[in-house]
């Protein structure tokens, strides 16, 4: 709700004639206790006389008793109608360097407003009255400078610290990319991977894990609780005014145990004992090992590893922003990850891939794909796994995971291909002015299923990957911190 001049103008303003003397006008202003008078000739506004004009006239030695208002008034002042917004009035007054503005309706004077009145009203509504309107959802608002990743929305590329993420997914291990995101450099050898492998032990005792795993909630709320419990178990303290190297170590240890927590919670929840990490395995392979207690196939490891690399980082998404906000307060590293995991648990962020499988279940056969998509579009439903807030091309991660799903001969790759073909063609016909291409969620679902990861673990697996991005951002924030504290636009009532 915008305020208008009619809401704060002073009605019935003082008026004088251009033929009045300055003394007469000054006396009238003093009696009414106002700092300006509107100058009217035959009912029309021809000028405005302010205290500033009187001071200038006195300083110039003009005799008040004989000098006419017309000589010192500001002629043809800016006038605005009562339905003008206060920001418009502020802009006009600043442009013309005036402090008083007559408000006119249908050519007649109905009030005045002063700059002071406007600024007071504006400051109750906005921190900066000339700032652009509220950025709902912070869309297109830049909140940080980062060296960690860049989304090339029109070129359809995702860059991790100067490297193409798809190329990294094809050529590098998850640990190499982890090192890259944390330090800006690919590691020279496997030293970092070995260090991480030694940090994977489950940080909570069996009794605590059992309590969490036995709770009725979903896997993400169990993971959030386990991360908070890990922070408590390790007695993590706010990073503020501690050595950055200590926070780096804590962030690394936390990220290293996320797959162990997910696997242990999931297994315990199903009445199975947790499987101890195997330091001889890479991060992706070890995750699959801890989930199932059997050696994954090379194809499963490849699919899981590519997925983890491609989803490790993605700019200032909601969970990453959450991690940075919490880190910016000086809070401990676990707090930032708990918050980030909470943000990821929302269906608008991390919750979509299992919905893709639900859709594939419903479609069931290639022959049914066309009719199913047509019905969904006709009913105004969204096809899961298509469209993106940022990319204006195909999501490059989707293309890589499509190829991966096909390379490993994922169980539903053929069906998914047919559904994708139908969806793209029909969405193009239904929304010709939108780019509705395949997004990462569509092929993630198929690739994760091919890697042997159960559906209820899709979002926790996303967290396994994204923890690396969260911790990279947390450390970037810590190294150059400023408390993140945006403003809000007050739209409630003003005090009487
Ligand atoms: C990802 C998503 C939220 C991006 O949304 P967005 O860029 O803000 O797009 P909008 O919500 O502004 O939608 C723009 C138009 O395209 C349509 N549209 C967007 N995605 C669509 C989809 N997957 N299926 C059908 N129509 C879709 C919308 O209905 C809207 O049409 P309208 O202008 O006629 O109302 C959206 O594409 C979506 O809901 N996709 C399906 C869910 C999904 O895959 N999520 C995972 C995201 S990684």
mmCIF file with all atom_site columns, C-alpha atoms in Angstrom, residues 80-242:
data_model
loop_
_atom_site.group_PDB
_atom_site.id
_atom_site.type_symbol
_atom_site.label_atom_id
_atom_site.label_alt_id
_atom_site.label_comp_id
_atom_site.label_asym_id
_atom_site.label_entity_id
_atom_site.label_seq_id
_atom_site.pdbx_PDB_ins_code
_atom_site.Cartn_x
_atom_site.Cartn_y
_atom_site.Cartn_z
_atom_site.occupancy
_atom_site.B_iso_or_equiv
_atom_site.pdbx_formal_charge
_atom_site.auth_seq_id
_atom_site.auth_comp_id
_atom_site.auth_asym_id
_atom_site.auth_atom_id
_atom_site.pdbx_PDB_model_num
ATOM 1   C CA . UNK A 1 80  ? 0.743  17.694  -7.850  1.00 0.00 ? 80  UNK A CA 1
ATOM 2   C CA . UNK A 1 81  ? -2.726 16.194  -7.490  1.00 0.00 ? 81  UNK A CA 1
ATOM 3   C CA . UNK A 1 82  ? -3.766 14.675  -4.134  1.00 0.00 ? 82  UNK A CA 1
ATOM 4   C CA . UNK A 1 83  ? -3.620 11.128  -5.501  1.00 0.00 ? 83  UNK A CA 1
ATOM 5   C CA . UNK A 1 84  ? 0.140  11.370  -6.211  1.00 0.00 ? 84  UNK A CA 1
ATOM 6   C CA . UNK A 1 85  ? 2.381  8.904   -4.404  1.00 0.00 ? 85  UNK A CA 1
ATOM 7   C CA . UNK A 1 86  ? 4.773  10.373  -1.874  1.00 0.00 ? 86  UNK A CA 1
ATOM 8   C CA . UNK A 1 87  ? 7.797  9.001   -3.688  1.00 0.00 ? 87  UNK A CA 1
ATOM 9   C CA . UNK A 1 88  ? 6.759  10.889  -6.830  1.00 0.00 ? 88  UNK A CA 1
ATOM 10  C CA . UNK A 1 89  ? 6.388  14.072  -4.803  1.00 0.00 ? 89  UNK A CA 1
ATOM 11  C CA . UNK A 1 90  ? 9.792  13.559  -3.203  1.00 0.00 ? 90  UNK A CA 1
ATOM 12  C CA . UNK A 1 91  ? 11.416 13.092  -6.576  1.00 0.00 ? 91  UNK A CA 1
ATOM 13  C CA . UNK A 1 92  ? 9.798  16.227  -8.053  1.00 0.00 ? 92  UNK A CA 1
ATOM 14  C CA . UNK A 1 93  ? 10.752 18.363  -5.049  1.00 0.00 ? 93  UNK A CA 1
ATOM 15  C CA . UNK A 1 94  ? 14.341 17.192  -5.094  1.00 0.00 ? 94  UNK A CA 1
ATOM 16  C CA . UNK A 1 95  ? 14.590 17.783  -8.850  1.00 0.00 ? 95  UNK A CA 1
ATOM 17  C CA . UNK A 1 96  ? 13.382 21.363  -8.411  1.00 0.00 ? 96  UNK A CA 1
ATOM 18  C CA . UNK A 1 97  ? 15.118 21.883  -5.065  1.00 0.00 ? 97  UNK A CA 1
ATOM 19  C CA . UNK A 1 98  ? 11.933 23.041  -3.327  1.00 0.00 ? 98  UNK A CA 1
ATOM 20  C CA . UNK A 1 99  ? 10.721 22.209  0.135   1.00 0.00 ? 99  UNK A CA 1
ATOM 21  C CA . UNK A 1 100 ? 7.019  22.966  -0.190  1.00 0.00 ? 100 UNK A CA 1
ATOM 22  C CA . UNK A 1 101 ? 4.558  21.753  -2.738  1.00 0.00 ? 101 UNK A CA 1
ATOM 23  C CA . UNK A 1 102 ? 1.004  22.985  -3.343  1.00 0.00 ? 102 UNK A CA 1
ATOM 24  C CA . UNK A 1 103 ? -1.491 20.172  -3.886  1.00 0.00 ? 103 UNK A CA 1
ATOM 25  C CA . UNK A 1 104 ? -4.096 21.057  -6.520  1.00 0.00 ? 104 UNK A CA 1
ATOM 26  C CA . UNK A 1 105 ? -7.228 19.282  -7.671  1.00 0.00 ? 105 UNK A CA 1
ATOM 27  C CA . UNK A 1 106 ? -8.943 20.409  -10.889 1.00 0.00 ? 106 UNK A CA 1
ATOM 28  C CA . UNK A 1 107 ? -6.866 23.602  -10.893 1.00 0.00 ? 107 UNK A CA 1
ATOM 29  C CA . UNK A 1 108 ? -7.809 24.575  -7.316  1.00 0.00 ? 108 UNK A CA 1
ATOM 30  C CA . UNK A 1 109 ? -5.519 24.581  -4.326  1.00 0.00 ? 109 UNK A CA 1
ATOM 31  C CA . UNK A 1 110 ? -6.532 21.892  -1.786  1.00 0.00 ? 110 UNK A CA 1
ATOM 32  C CA . UNK A 1 111 ? -3.461 21.646  0.457   1.00 0.00 ? 111 UNK A CA 1
ATOM 33  C CA . UNK A 1 112 ? 0.303  21.784  0.830   1.00 0.00 ? 112 UNK A CA 1
ATOM 34  C CA . UNK A 1 113 ? 2.980  19.283  1.770   1.00 0.00 ? 113 UNK A CA 1
ATOM 35  C CA . UNK A 1 114 ? 6.461  19.976  3.019   1.00 0.00 ? 114 UNK A CA 1
ATOM 36  C CA . UNK A 1 115 ? 9.594  17.974  2.322   1.00 0.00 ? 115 UNK A CA 1
ATOM 37  C CA . UNK A 1 116 ? 9.863  17.302  6.033   1.00 0.00 ? 116 UNK A CA 1
ATOM 38  C CA . UNK A 1 117 ? 6.355  15.779  6.137   1.00 0.00 ? 117 UNK A CA 1
ATOM 39  C CA . UNK A 1 118 ? 7.141  13.588  3.144   1.00 0.00 ? 118 UNK A CA 1
ATOM 40  C CA . UNK A 1 119 ? 10.477 12.362  4.436   1.00 0.00 ? 119 UNK A CA 1
ATOM 41  C CA . UNK A 1 120 ? 8.986  11.547  7.811   1.00 0.00 ? 120 UNK A CA 1
ATOM 42  C CA . UNK A 1 121 ? 6.199  9.543   6.190   1.00 0.00 ? 121 UNK A CA 1
ATOM 43  C CA . UNK A 1 122 ? 8.612  7.886   3.772   1.00 0.00 ? 122 UNK A CA 1
ATOM 44  C CA . UNK A 1 123 ? 11.058 6.906   6.476   1.00 0.00 ? 123 UNK A CA 1
ATOM 45  C CA . UNK A 1 124 ? 8.301  5.116   8.317   1.00 0.00 ? 124 UNK A CA 1
ATOM 46  C CA . UNK A 1 125 ? 7.701  3.071   5.206   1.00 0.00 ? 125 UNK A CA 1
ATOM 47  C CA . UNK A 1 126 ? 11.116 2.430   3.759   1.00 0.00 ? 126 UNK A CA 1
ATOM 48  C CA . UNK A 1 127 ? 14.665 2.704   4.905   1.00 0.00 ? 127 UNK A CA 1
ATOM 49  C CA . UNK A 1 128 ? 15.465 4.539   1.713   1.00 0.00 ? 128 UNK A CA 1
ATOM 50  C CA . UNK A 1 129 ? 12.456 6.312   0.199   1.00 0.00 ? 129 UNK A CA 1
ATOM 51  C CA . UNK A 1 130 ? 14.161 6.421   -3.205  1.00 0.00 ? 130 UNK A CA 1
ATOM 52  C CA . UNK A 1 131 ? 15.097 2.749   -3.216  1.00 0.00 ? 131 UNK A CA 1
ATOM 53  C CA . UNK A 1 132 ? 13.351 0.515   -5.749  1.00 0.00 ? 132 UNK A CA 1
ATOM 54  C CA . UNK A 1 133 ? 10.332 -1.412  -4.488  1.00 0.00 ? 133 UNK A CA 1
ATOM 55  C CA . UNK A 1 134 ? 10.554 -4.491  -2.353  1.00 0.00 ? 134 UNK A CA 1
ATOM 56  C CA . UNK A 1 135 ? 12.322 -7.383  -4.075  1.00 0.00 ? 135 UNK A CA 1
ATOM 57  C CA . UNK A 1 136 ? 9.897  -10.151 -3.265  1.00 0.00 ? 136 UNK A CA 1
ATOM 58  C CA . UNK A 1 137 ? 11.757 -13.431 -3.053  1.00 0.00 ? 137 UNK A CA 1
ATOM 59  C CA . UNK A 1 138 ? 15.000 -11.437 -3.538  1.00 0.00 ? 138 UNK A CA 1
ATOM 60  C CA . UNK A 1 139 ? 14.758 -12.297 -7.218  1.00 0.00 ? 139 UNK A CA 1
ATOM 61  C CA . UNK A 1 140 ? 17.610 -10.701 -9.172  1.00 0.00 ? 140 UNK A CA 1
ATOM 62  C CA . UNK A 1 141 ? 19.031 -9.150  -6.002  1.00 0.00 ? 141 UNK A CA 1
ATOM 63  C CA . UNK A 1 142 ? 22.766 -9.654  -5.704  1.00 0.00 ? 142 UNK A CA 1
ATOM 64  C CA . UNK A 1 143 ? 23.635 -10.386 -2.081  1.00 0.00 ? 143 UNK A CA 1
ATOM 65  C CA . UNK A 1 144 ? 27.291 -11.391 -2.269  1.00 0.00 ? 144 UNK A CA 1
ATOM 66  C CA . UNK A 1 145 ? 30.383 -11.596 -4.397  1.00 0.00 ? 145 UNK A CA 1
ATOM 67  C CA . UNK A 1 146 ? 31.534 -15.160 -4.793  1.00 0.00 ? 146 UNK A CA 1
ATOM 68  C CA . UNK A 1 147 ? 34.364 -17.064 -6.425  1.00 0.00 ? 147 UNK A CA 1
ATOM 69  C CA . UNK A 1 148 ? 32.669 -20.404 -5.870  1.00 0.00 ? 148 UNK A CA 1
ATOM 70  C CA . UNK A 1 149 ? 30.272 -20.818 -8.795  1.00 0.00 ? 149 UNK A CA 1
ATOM 71  C CA . UNK A 1 150 ? 28.518 -19.069 -11.636 1.00 0.00 ? 150 UNK A CA 1
ATOM 72  C CA . UNK A 1 151 ? 25.350 -19.971 -13.502 1.00 0.00 ? 151 UNK A CA 1
ATOM 73  C CA . UNK A 1 152 ? 25.476 -18.890 -17.127 1.00 0.00 ? 152 UNK A CA 1
ATOM 74  C CA . UNK A 1 153 ? 21.712 -18.788 -17.596 1.00 0.00 ? 153 UNK A CA 1
ATOM 75  C CA . UNK A 1 154 ? 21.641 -18.082 -21.321 1.00 0.00 ? 154 UNK A CA 1
ATOM 76  C CA . UNK A 1 155 ? 24.769 -20.018 -22.276 1.00 0.00 ? 155 UNK A CA 1
ATOM 77  C CA . UNK A 1 156 ? 23.485 -23.010 -20.316 1.00 0.00 ? 156 UNK A CA 1
ATOM 78  C CA . UNK A 1 157 ? 26.703 -23.550 -18.382 1.00 0.00 ? 157 UNK A CA 1
ATOM 79  C CA . UNK A 1 158 ? 27.484 -24.072 -14.723 1.00 0.00 ? 158 UNK A CA 1
ATOM 80  C CA . UNK A 1 159 ? 30.947 -22.950 -13.681 1.00 0.00 ? 159 UNK A CA 1
ATOM 81  C CA . UNK A 1 160 ? 32.641 -24.123 -10.487 1.00 0.00 ? 160 UNK A CA 1
ATOM 82  C CA . UNK A 1 161 ? 35.554 -21.812 -9.625  1.00 0.00 ? 161 UNK A CA 1
ATOM 83  C CA . UNK A 1 162 ? 36.553 -21.398 -13.250 1.00 0.00 ? 162 UNK A CA 1
ATOM 84  C CA . UNK A 1 163 ? 35.844 -25.002 -14.314 1.00 0.00 ? 163 UNK A CA 1
ATOM 85  C CA . UNK A 1 164 ? 32.917 -26.359 -16.285 1.00 0.00 ? 164 UNK A CA 1
ATOM 86  C CA . UNK A 1 165 ? 30.873 -28.431 -13.835 1.00 0.00 ? 165 UNK A CA 1
ATOM 87  C CA . UNK A 1 166 ? 29.789 -30.960 -16.471 1.00 0.00 ? 166 UNK A CA 1
ATOM 88  C CA . UNK A 1 167 ? 33.381 -31.564 -17.477 1.00 0.00 ? 167 UNK A CA 1
ATOM 89  C CA . UNK A 1 168 ? 34.322 -31.976 -13.828 1.00 0.00 ? 168 UNK A CA 1
ATOM 90  C CA . UNK A 1 169 ? 31.511 -34.487 -13.383 1.00 0.00 ? 169 UNK A CA 1
ATOM 91  C CA . UNK A 1 170 ? 32.857 -36.545 -16.267 1.00 0.00 ? 170 UNK A CA 1
ATOM 92  C CA . UNK A 1 171 ? 36.510 -36.320 -15.389 1.00 0.00 ? 171 UNK A CA 1
ATOM 93  C CA . UNK A 1 172 ? 36.960 -35.748 -11.680 1.00 0.00 ? 172 UNK A CA 1
ATOM 94  C CA . UNK A 1 173 ? 36.077 -37.350 -8.373  1.00 0.00 ? 173 UNK A CA 1
ATOM 95  C CA . UNK A 1 174 ? 33.685 -35.776 -5.930  1.00 0.00 ? 174 UNK A CA 1
ATOM 96  C CA . UNK A 1 175 ? 36.557 -35.122 -3.533  1.00 0.00 ? 175 UNK A CA 1
ATOM 97  C CA . UNK A 1 176 ? 38.511 -33.234 -6.230  1.00 0.00 ? 176 UNK A CA 1
ATOM 98  C CA . UNK A 1 177 ? 35.500 -30.980 -6.818  1.00 0.00 ? 177 UNK A CA 1
ATOM 99  C CA . UNK A 1 178 ? 35.030 -30.580 -3.073  1.00 0.00 ? 178 UNK A CA 1
ATOM 100 C CA . UNK A 1 179 ? 38.621 -29.345 -2.807  1.00 0.00 ? 179 UNK A CA 1
ATOM 101 C CA . UNK A 1 180 ? 38.061 -27.028 -5.778  1.00 0.00 ? 180 UNK A CA 1
ATOM 102 C CA . UNK A 1 181 ? 34.959 -25.467 -4.242  1.00 0.00 ? 181 UNK A CA 1
ATOM 103 C CA . UNK A 1 182 ? 36.650 -24.992 -0.875  1.00 0.00 ? 182 UNK A CA 1
ATOM 104 C CA . UNK A 1 183 ? 39.964 -23.626 -2.113  1.00 0.00 ? 183 UNK A CA 1
ATOM 105 C CA . UNK A 1 184 ? 39.491 -22.522 -5.726  1.00 0.00 ? 184 UNK A CA 1
ATOM 106 C CA . UNK A 1 185 ? 42.071 -25.130 -6.865  1.00 0.00 ? 185 UNK A CA 1
ATOM 107 C CA . UNK A 1 186 ? 41.874 -28.741 -7.956  1.00 0.00 ? 186 UNK A CA 1
ATOM 108 C CA . UNK A 1 187 ? 43.986 -30.854 -5.606  1.00 0.00 ? 187 UNK A CA 1
ATOM 109 C CA . UNK A 1 188 ? 47.477 -31.826 -6.767  1.00 0.00 ? 188 UNK A CA 1
ATOM 110 C CA . UNK A 1 189 ? 47.123 -35.414 -5.496  1.00 0.00 ? 189 UNK A CA 1
ATOM 111 C CA . UNK A 1 190 ? 44.815 -37.636 -3.449  1.00 0.00 ? 190 UNK A CA 1
ATOM 112 C CA . UNK A 1 191 ? 45.891 -36.129 -0.120  1.00 0.00 ? 191 UNK A CA 1
ATOM 113 C CA . UNK A 1 192 ? 42.577 -34.303 0.352   1.00 0.00 ? 192 UNK A CA 1
ATOM 114 C CA . UNK A 1 193 ? 40.544 -37.418 -0.530  1.00 0.00 ? 193 UNK A CA 1
ATOM 115 C CA . UNK A 1 194 ? 42.493 -39.434 2.021   1.00 0.00 ? 194 UNK A CA 1
ATOM 116 C CA . UNK A 1 195 ? 42.009 -36.760 4.652   1.00 0.00 ? 195 UNK A CA 1
ATOM 117 C CA . UNK A 1 196 ? 38.245 -36.729 4.078   1.00 0.00 ? 196 UNK A CA 1
ATOM 118 C CA . UNK A 1 197 ? 38.093 -40.541 4.109   1.00 0.00 ? 197 UNK A CA 1
ATOM 119 C CA . UNK A 1 198 ? 39.562 -40.532 7.614   1.00 0.00 ? 198 UNK A CA 1
ATOM 120 C CA . UNK A 1 199 ? 36.860 -38.157 8.881   1.00 0.00 ? 199 UNK A CA 1
ATOM 121 C CA . UNK A 1 200 ? 33.754 -40.179 8.027   1.00 0.00 ? 200 UNK A CA 1
ATOM 122 C CA . UNK A 1 201 ? 33.119 -41.935 11.332  1.00 0.00 ? 201 UNK A CA 1
ATOM 123 C CA . UNK A 1 202 ? 29.575 -41.425 12.653  1.00 0.00 ? 202 UNK A CA 1
ATOM 124 C CA . UNK A 1 203 ? 29.866 -38.658 15.257  1.00 0.00 ? 203 UNK A CA 1
ATOM 125 C CA . UNK A 1 204 ? 26.952 -39.657 17.500  1.00 0.00 ? 204 UNK A CA 1
ATOM 126 C CA . UNK A 1 205 ? 26.677 -42.583 19.824  1.00 0.00 ? 205 UNK A CA 1
ATOM 127 C CA . UNK A 1 206 ? 24.402 -45.446 18.871  1.00 0.00 ? 206 UNK A CA 1
ATOM 128 C CA . UNK A 1 207 ? 21.739 -44.604 21.462  1.00 0.00 ? 207 UNK A CA 1
ATOM 129 C CA . UNK A 1 208 ? 21.340 -41.034 20.220  1.00 0.00 ? 208 UNK A CA 1
ATOM 130 C CA . UNK A 1 209 ? 21.199 -42.185 16.607  1.00 0.00 ? 209 UNK A CA 1
ATOM 131 C CA . UNK A 1 210 ? 18.598 -44.807 17.446  1.00 0.00 ? 210 UNK A CA 1
ATOM 132 C CA . UNK A 1 211 ? 16.332 -42.215 19.074  1.00 0.00 ? 211 UNK A CA 1
ATOM 133 C CA . UNK A 1 212 ? 16.528 -39.969 16.032  1.00 0.00 ? 212 UNK A CA 1
ATOM 134 C CA . UNK A 1 213 ? 16.151 -42.815 13.553  1.00 0.00 ? 213 UNK A CA 1
ATOM 135 C CA . UNK A 1 214 ? 13.105 -44.159 15.403  1.00 0.00 ? 214 UNK A CA 1
ATOM 136 C CA . UNK A 1 215 ? 11.232 -40.859 15.292  1.00 0.00 ? 215 UNK A CA 1
ATOM 137 C CA . UNK A 1 216 ? 8.207  -40.644 13.036  1.00 0.00 ? 216 UNK A CA 1
ATOM 138 C CA . UNK A 1 217 ? 9.455  -37.680 11.014  1.00 0.00 ? 217 UNK A CA 1
ATOM 139 C CA . UNK A 1 218 ? 10.970 -37.689 7.547   1.00 0.00 ? 218 UNK A CA 1
ATOM 140 C CA . UNK A 1 219 ? 14.604 -38.282 6.701   1.00 0.00 ? 219 UNK A CA 1
ATOM 141 C CA . UNK A 1 220 ? 15.408 -34.591 6.342   1.00 0.00 ? 220 UNK A CA 1
ATOM 142 C CA . UNK A 1 221 ? 14.173 -33.693 9.813   1.00 0.00 ? 221 UNK A CA 1
ATOM 143 C CA . UNK A 1 222 ? 16.242 -36.587 11.195  1.00 0.00 ? 222 UNK A CA 1
ATOM 144 C CA . UNK A 1 223 ? 19.293 -35.323 9.350   1.00 0.00 ? 223 UNK A CA 1
ATOM 145 C CA . UNK A 1 224 ? 18.740 -31.772 10.613  1.00 0.00 ? 224 UNK A CA 1
ATOM 146 C CA . UNK A 1 225 ? 18.473 -33.087 14.186  1.00 0.00 ? 225 UNK A CA 1
ATOM 147 C CA . UNK A 1 226 ? 21.573 -35.234 13.748  1.00 0.00 ? 226 UNK A CA 1
ATOM 148 C CA . UNK A 1 227 ? 23.581 -32.280 12.441  1.00 0.00 ? 227 UNK A CA 1
ATOM 149 C CA . UNK A 1 228 ? 22.501 -30.147 15.409  1.00 0.00 ? 228 UNK A CA 1
ATOM 150 C CA . UNK A 1 229 ? 23.363 -33.038 17.763  1.00 0.00 ? 229 UNK A CA 1
ATOM 151 C CA . UNK A 1 230 ? 26.766 -33.355 16.087  1.00 0.00 ? 230 UNK A CA 1
ATOM 152 C CA . UNK A 1 231 ? 27.452 -29.668 16.730  1.00 0.00 ? 231 UNK A CA 1
ATOM 153 C CA . UNK A 1 232 ? 26.568 -30.226 20.375  1.00 0.00 ? 232 UNK A CA 1
ATOM 154 C CA . UNK A 1 233 ? 28.592 -33.456 20.634  1.00 0.00 ? 233 UNK A CA 1
ATOM 155 C CA . UNK A 1 234 ? 31.664 -31.718 19.212  1.00 0.00 ? 234 UNK A CA 1
ATOM 156 C CA . UNK A 1 235 ? 31.019 -28.665 21.414  1.00 0.00 ? 235 UNK A CA 1
ATOM 157 C CA . UNK A 1 236 ? 31.235 -26.375 18.401  1.00 0.00 ? 236 UNK A CA 1
ATOM 158 C CA . UNK A 1 237 ? 31.248 -22.717 19.358  1.00 0.00 ? 237 UNK A CA 1
ATOM 159 C CA . UNK A 1 238 ? 30.530 -19.539 17.381  1.00 0.00 ? 238 UNK A CA 1
ATOM 160 C CA . UNK A 1 239 ? 33.286 -18.922 14.863  1.00 0.00 ? 239 UNK A CA 1
ATOM 161 C CA . UNK A 1 240 ? 33.323 -15.231 15.608  1.00 0.00 ? 240 UNK A CA 1
ATOM 162 C CA . UNK A 1 241 ? 36.748 -14.068 16.776  1.00 0.00 ? 241 UNK A CA 1
ATOM 163 C CA . UNK A 1 242 ? 38.268 -17.506 16.370  1.00 0.00 ? 242 UNK A CA 1
#
